[in-house]
């Protein structure tokens, strides 16, 4: 497993996009028997309206564009799973993680 500390994260859904504000964000990449999966953990999110939007919606499919603390640009399609009570979210990657290799 490889971990990237994130400096920024942009989330898009349709014509809308949000620059996510967080205290800590980490992107995890797991390679298991030739299969690559990835997800992002977000902590300390203060954008309550954004968390509530995804908590109340059946459509949680998004695209993300992240920049690591080291300057690496990574992105792809994902599902946004909010946890408004903890000011947190998990973003589960779906398919390719662009910029990883």
mmCIF file with all atom_site columns, C-alpha atoms in Angstrom:
data_model
loop_
_atom_site.group_PDB
_atom_site.id
_atom_site.type_symbol
_atom_site.label_atom_id
_atom_site.label_alt_id
_atom_site.label_comp_id
_atom_site.label_asym_id
_atom_site.label_entity_id
_atom_site.label_seq_id
_atom_site.pdbx_PDB_ins_code
_atom_site.Cartn_x
_atom_site.Cartn_y
_atom_site.Cartn_z
_atom_site.occupancy
_atom_site.B_iso_or_equiv
_atom_site.pdbx_formal_charge
_atom_site.auth_seq_id
_atom_site.auth_comp_id
_atom_site.auth_asym_id
_atom_site.auth_atom_id
_atom_site.pdbx_PDB_model_num
ATOM 1   C CA . UNK A 1 1   ? 0.000   0.000  0.000   1.00 0.00 ? 1   UNK A CA 1
ATOM 2   C CA . UNK A 1 2   ? 1.201   3.481  -0.884  1.00 0.00 ? 2   UNK A CA 1
ATOM 3   C CA . UNK A 1 3   ? -0.035  6.658  0.822   1.00 0.00 ? 3   UNK A CA 1
ATOM 4   C CA . UNK A 1 4   ? -0.045  10.248 -0.427  1.00 0.00 ? 4   UNK A CA 1
ATOM 5   C CA . UNK A 1 5   ? -0.712  13.208 1.855   1.00 0.00 ? 5   UNK A CA 1
ATOM 6   C CA . UNK A 1 6   ? -2.854  15.616 -0.154  1.00 0.00 ? 6   UNK A CA 1
ATOM 7   C CA . UNK A 1 7   ? -2.365  19.367 -0.430  1.00 0.00 ? 7   UNK A CA 1
ATOM 8   C CA . UNK A 1 8   ? -5.568  19.983 -2.409  1.00 0.00 ? 8   UNK A CA 1
ATOM 9   C CA . UNK A 1 9   ? -8.641  18.182 -3.669  1.00 0.00 ? 9   UNK A CA 1
ATOM 10  C CA . UNK A 1 10  ? -11.154 19.270 -6.291  1.00 0.00 ? 10  UNK A CA 1
ATOM 11  C CA . UNK A 1 11  ? -14.444 17.354 -6.532  1.00 0.00 ? 11  UNK A CA 1
ATOM 12  C CA . UNK A 1 12  ? -16.675 17.599 -9.619  1.00 0.00 ? 12  UNK A CA 1
ATOM 13  C CA . UNK A 1 13  ? -20.189 16.397 -10.273 1.00 0.00 ? 13  UNK A CA 1
ATOM 14  C CA . UNK A 1 14  ? -21.808 17.404 -13.538 1.00 0.00 ? 14  UNK A CA 1
ATOM 15  C CA . UNK A 1 15  ? -21.409 21.163 -14.000 1.00 0.00 ? 15  UNK A CA 1
ATOM 16  C CA . UNK A 1 16  ? -20.553 21.767 -10.335 1.00 0.00 ? 16  UNK A CA 1
ATOM 17  C CA . UNK A 1 17  ? -17.176 21.644 -8.636  1.00 0.00 ? 17  UNK A CA 1
ATOM 18  C CA . UNK A 1 18  ? -15.900 22.204 -5.126  1.00 0.00 ? 18  UNK A CA 1
ATOM 19  C CA . UNK A 1 19  ? -12.418 22.863 -3.791  1.00 0.00 ? 19  UNK A CA 1
ATOM 20  C CA . UNK A 1 20  ? -12.553 20.752 -0.632  1.00 0.00 ? 20  UNK A CA 1
ATOM 21  C CA . UNK A 1 21  ? -11.262 22.310 2.592   1.00 0.00 ? 21  UNK A CA 1
ATOM 22  C CA . UNK A 1 22  ? -9.822  19.794 5.050   1.00 0.00 ? 22  UNK A CA 1
ATOM 23  C CA . UNK A 1 23  ? -7.443  19.444 7.967   1.00 0.00 ? 23  UNK A CA 1
ATOM 24  C CA . UNK A 1 24  ? -5.982  16.208 6.620   1.00 0.00 ? 24  UNK A CA 1
ATOM 25  C CA . UNK A 1 25  ? -6.454  14.203 3.446   1.00 0.00 ? 25  UNK A CA 1
ATOM 26  C CA . UNK A 1 26  ? -4.699  11.003 2.466   1.00 0.00 ? 26  UNK A CA 1
ATOM 27  C CA . UNK A 1 27  ? -4.916  9.011  -0.734  1.00 0.00 ? 27  UNK A CA 1
ATOM 28  C CA . UNK A 1 28  ? -4.269  5.284  -0.386  1.00 0.00 ? 28  UNK A CA 1
ATOM 29  C CA . UNK A 1 29  ? -3.304  3.061  -3.323  1.00 0.00 ? 29  UNK A CA 1
ATOM 30  C CA . UNK A 1 30  ? -3.545  -0.691 -2.876  1.00 0.00 ? 30  UNK A CA 1
ATOM 31  C CA . UNK A 1 31  ? -2.183  -3.217 -5.339  1.00 0.00 ? 31  UNK A CA 1
ATOM 32  C CA . UNK A 1 32  ? -3.385  -6.733 -4.673  1.00 0.00 ? 32  UNK A CA 1
ATOM 33  C CA . UNK A 1 33  ? -2.774  -9.612 -7.096  1.00 0.00 ? 33  UNK A CA 1
ATOM 34  C CA . UNK A 1 34  ? -2.432  -7.256 -10.048 1.00 0.00 ? 34  UNK A CA 1
ATOM 35  C CA . UNK A 1 35  ? -5.522  -5.198 -9.206  1.00 0.00 ? 35  UNK A CA 1
ATOM 36  C CA . UNK A 1 36  ? -5.181  -1.554 -8.246  1.00 0.00 ? 36  UNK A CA 1
ATOM 37  C CA . UNK A 1 37  ? -7.719  0.124  -5.965  1.00 0.00 ? 37  UNK A CA 1
ATOM 38  C CA . UNK A 1 38  ? -7.626  3.526  -4.345  1.00 0.00 ? 38  UNK A CA 1
ATOM 39  C CA . UNK A 1 39  ? -9.491  5.696  -1.885  1.00 0.00 ? 39  UNK A CA 1
ATOM 40  C CA . UNK A 1 40  ? -9.185  9.045  -0.105  1.00 0.00 ? 40  UNK A CA 1
ATOM 41  C CA . UNK A 1 41  ? -9.828  9.729  3.578   1.00 0.00 ? 41  UNK A CA 1
ATOM 42  C CA . UNK A 1 42  ? -10.804 13.319 4.427   1.00 0.00 ? 42  UNK A CA 1
ATOM 43  C CA . UNK A 1 43  ? -10.768 14.595 8.014   1.00 0.00 ? 43  UNK A CA 1
ATOM 44  C CA . UNK A 1 44  ? -11.626 17.986 9.457   1.00 0.00 ? 44  UNK A CA 1
ATOM 45  C CA . UNK A 1 45  ? -14.007 19.086 6.704   1.00 0.00 ? 45  UNK A CA 1
ATOM 46  C CA . UNK A 1 46  ? -15.873 22.265 7.599   1.00 0.00 ? 46  UNK A CA 1
ATOM 47  C CA . UNK A 1 47  ? -17.995 22.428 4.422   1.00 0.00 ? 47  UNK A CA 1
ATOM 48  C CA . UNK A 1 48  ? -21.183 21.229 6.081   1.00 0.00 ? 48  UNK A CA 1
ATOM 49  C CA . UNK A 1 49  ? -23.355 22.055 3.054   1.00 0.00 ? 49  UNK A CA 1
ATOM 50  C CA . UNK A 1 50  ? -21.170 19.848 0.831   1.00 0.00 ? 50  UNK A CA 1
ATOM 51  C CA . UNK A 1 51  ? -21.267 16.962 3.315   1.00 0.00 ? 51  UNK A CA 1
ATOM 52  C CA . UNK A 1 52  ? -25.034 17.332 3.691   1.00 0.00 ? 52  UNK A CA 1
ATOM 53  C CA . UNK A 1 53  ? -25.523 17.476 -0.087  1.00 0.00 ? 53  UNK A CA 1
ATOM 54  C CA . UNK A 1 54  ? -23.930 14.062 -0.579  1.00 0.00 ? 54  UNK A CA 1
ATOM 55  C CA . UNK A 1 55  ? -25.520 12.618 2.581   1.00 0.00 ? 55  UNK A CA 1
ATOM 56  C CA . UNK A 1 56  ? -28.978 13.481 1.222   1.00 0.00 ? 56  UNK A CA 1
ATOM 57  C CA . UNK A 1 57  ? -28.353 12.426 -2.376  1.00 0.00 ? 57  UNK A CA 1
ATOM 58  C CA . UNK A 1 58  ? -28.553 9.069  -4.096  1.00 0.00 ? 58  UNK A CA 1
ATOM 59  C CA . UNK A 1 59  ? -26.089 10.348 -6.713  1.00 0.00 ? 59  UNK A CA 1
ATOM 60  C CA . UNK A 1 60  ? -22.666 10.210 -5.072  1.00 0.00 ? 60  UNK A CA 1
ATOM 61  C CA . UNK A 1 61  ? -20.647 9.631  -8.264  1.00 0.00 ? 61  UNK A CA 1
ATOM 62  C CA . UNK A 1 62  ? -17.947 12.294 -8.695  1.00 0.00 ? 62  UNK A CA 1
ATOM 63  C CA . UNK A 1 63  ? -14.632 12.898 -10.389 1.00 0.00 ? 63  UNK A CA 1
ATOM 64  C CA . UNK A 1 64  ? -11.692 14.078 -8.313  1.00 0.00 ? 64  UNK A CA 1
ATOM 65  C CA . UNK A 1 65  ? -8.438  15.869 -8.999  1.00 0.00 ? 65  UNK A CA 1
ATOM 66  C CA . UNK A 1 66  ? -5.904  15.766 -6.177  1.00 0.00 ? 66  UNK A CA 1
ATOM 67  C CA . UNK A 1 67  ? -2.444  17.235 -5.733  1.00 0.00 ? 67  UNK A CA 1
ATOM 68  C CA . UNK A 1 68  ? -0.122  15.581 -3.231  1.00 0.00 ? 68  UNK A CA 1
ATOM 69  C CA . UNK A 1 69  ? 2.085   17.495 -0.829  1.00 0.00 ? 69  UNK A CA 1
ATOM 70  C CA . UNK A 1 70  ? 4.985   16.522 -3.124  1.00 0.00 ? 70  UNK A CA 1
ATOM 71  C CA . UNK A 1 71  ? 3.257   18.040 -6.179  1.00 0.00 ? 71  UNK A CA 1
ATOM 72  C CA . UNK A 1 72  ? 2.012   14.849 -7.857  1.00 0.00 ? 72  UNK A CA 1
ATOM 73  C CA . UNK A 1 73  ? -1.311  15.282 -9.695  1.00 0.00 ? 73  UNK A CA 1
ATOM 74  C CA . UNK A 1 74  ? -3.719  12.335 -9.354  1.00 0.00 ? 74  UNK A CA 1
ATOM 75  C CA . UNK A 1 75  ? -7.338  11.929 -10.341 1.00 0.00 ? 75  UNK A CA 1
ATOM 76  C CA . UNK A 1 76  ? -10.186 9.747  -11.422 1.00 0.00 ? 76  UNK A CA 1
ATOM 77  C CA . UNK A 1 77  ? -13.797 8.761  -10.984 1.00 0.00 ? 77  UNK A CA 1
ATOM 78  C CA . UNK A 1 78  ? -15.047 7.930  -7.524  1.00 0.00 ? 78  UNK A CA 1
ATOM 79  C CA . UNK A 1 79  ? -17.940 7.767  -5.078  1.00 0.00 ? 79  UNK A CA 1
ATOM 80  C CA . UNK A 1 80  ? -18.208 10.375 -2.304  1.00 0.00 ? 80  UNK A CA 1
ATOM 81  C CA . UNK A 1 81  ? -19.254 8.883  1.058   1.00 0.00 ? 81  UNK A CA 1
ATOM 82  C CA . UNK A 1 82  ? -19.799 11.714 3.587   1.00 0.00 ? 82  UNK A CA 1
ATOM 83  C CA . UNK A 1 83  ? -19.831 11.454 7.369   1.00 0.00 ? 83  UNK A CA 1
ATOM 84  C CA . UNK A 1 84  ? -21.306 14.827 8.438   1.00 0.00 ? 84  UNK A CA 1
ATOM 85  C CA . UNK A 1 85  ? -21.313 13.954 12.152  1.00 0.00 ? 85  UNK A CA 1
ATOM 86  C CA . UNK A 1 86  ? -17.522 13.515 12.124  1.00 0.00 ? 86  UNK A CA 1
ATOM 87  C CA . UNK A 1 87  ? -16.795 16.271 9.555   1.00 0.00 ? 87  UNK A CA 1
ATOM 88  C CA . UNK A 1 88  ? -15.215 13.598 7.385   1.00 0.00 ? 88  UNK A CA 1
ATOM 89  C CA . UNK A 1 89  ? -15.657 11.715 4.133   1.00 0.00 ? 89  UNK A CA 1
ATOM 90  C CA . UNK A 1 90  ? -14.326 8.709  2.286   1.00 0.00 ? 90  UNK A CA 1
ATOM 91  C CA . UNK A 1 91  ? -13.916 8.884  -1.474  1.00 0.00 ? 91  UNK A CA 1
ATOM 92  C CA . UNK A 1 92  ? -13.809 5.415  -3.012  1.00 0.00 ? 92  UNK A CA 1
ATOM 93  C CA . UNK A 1 93  ? -12.027 5.298  -6.347  1.00 0.00 ? 93  UNK A CA 1
ATOM 94  C CA . UNK A 1 94  ? -13.678 3.637  -9.318  1.00 0.00 ? 94  UNK A CA 1
ATOM 95  C CA . UNK A 1 95  ? -11.303 2.462  -12.013 1.00 0.00 ? 95  UNK A CA 1
ATOM 96  C CA . UNK A 1 96  ? -8.066  4.066  -13.094 1.00 0.00 ? 96  UNK A CA 1
ATOM 97  C CA . UNK A 1 97  ? -6.102  6.530  -10.931 1.00 0.00 ? 97  UNK A CA 1
ATOM 98  C CA . UNK A 1 98  ? -4.735  8.966  -13.486 1.00 0.00 ? 98  UNK A CA 1
ATOM 99  C CA . UNK A 1 99  ? -1.195  10.165 -12.833 1.00 0.00 ? 99  UNK A CA 1
ATOM 100 C CA . UNK A 1 100 ? -0.270  7.244  -10.598 1.00 0.00 ? 100 UNK A CA 1
ATOM 101 C CA . UNK A 1 101 ? 2.212   5.502  -12.907 1.00 0.00 ? 101 UNK A CA 1
#
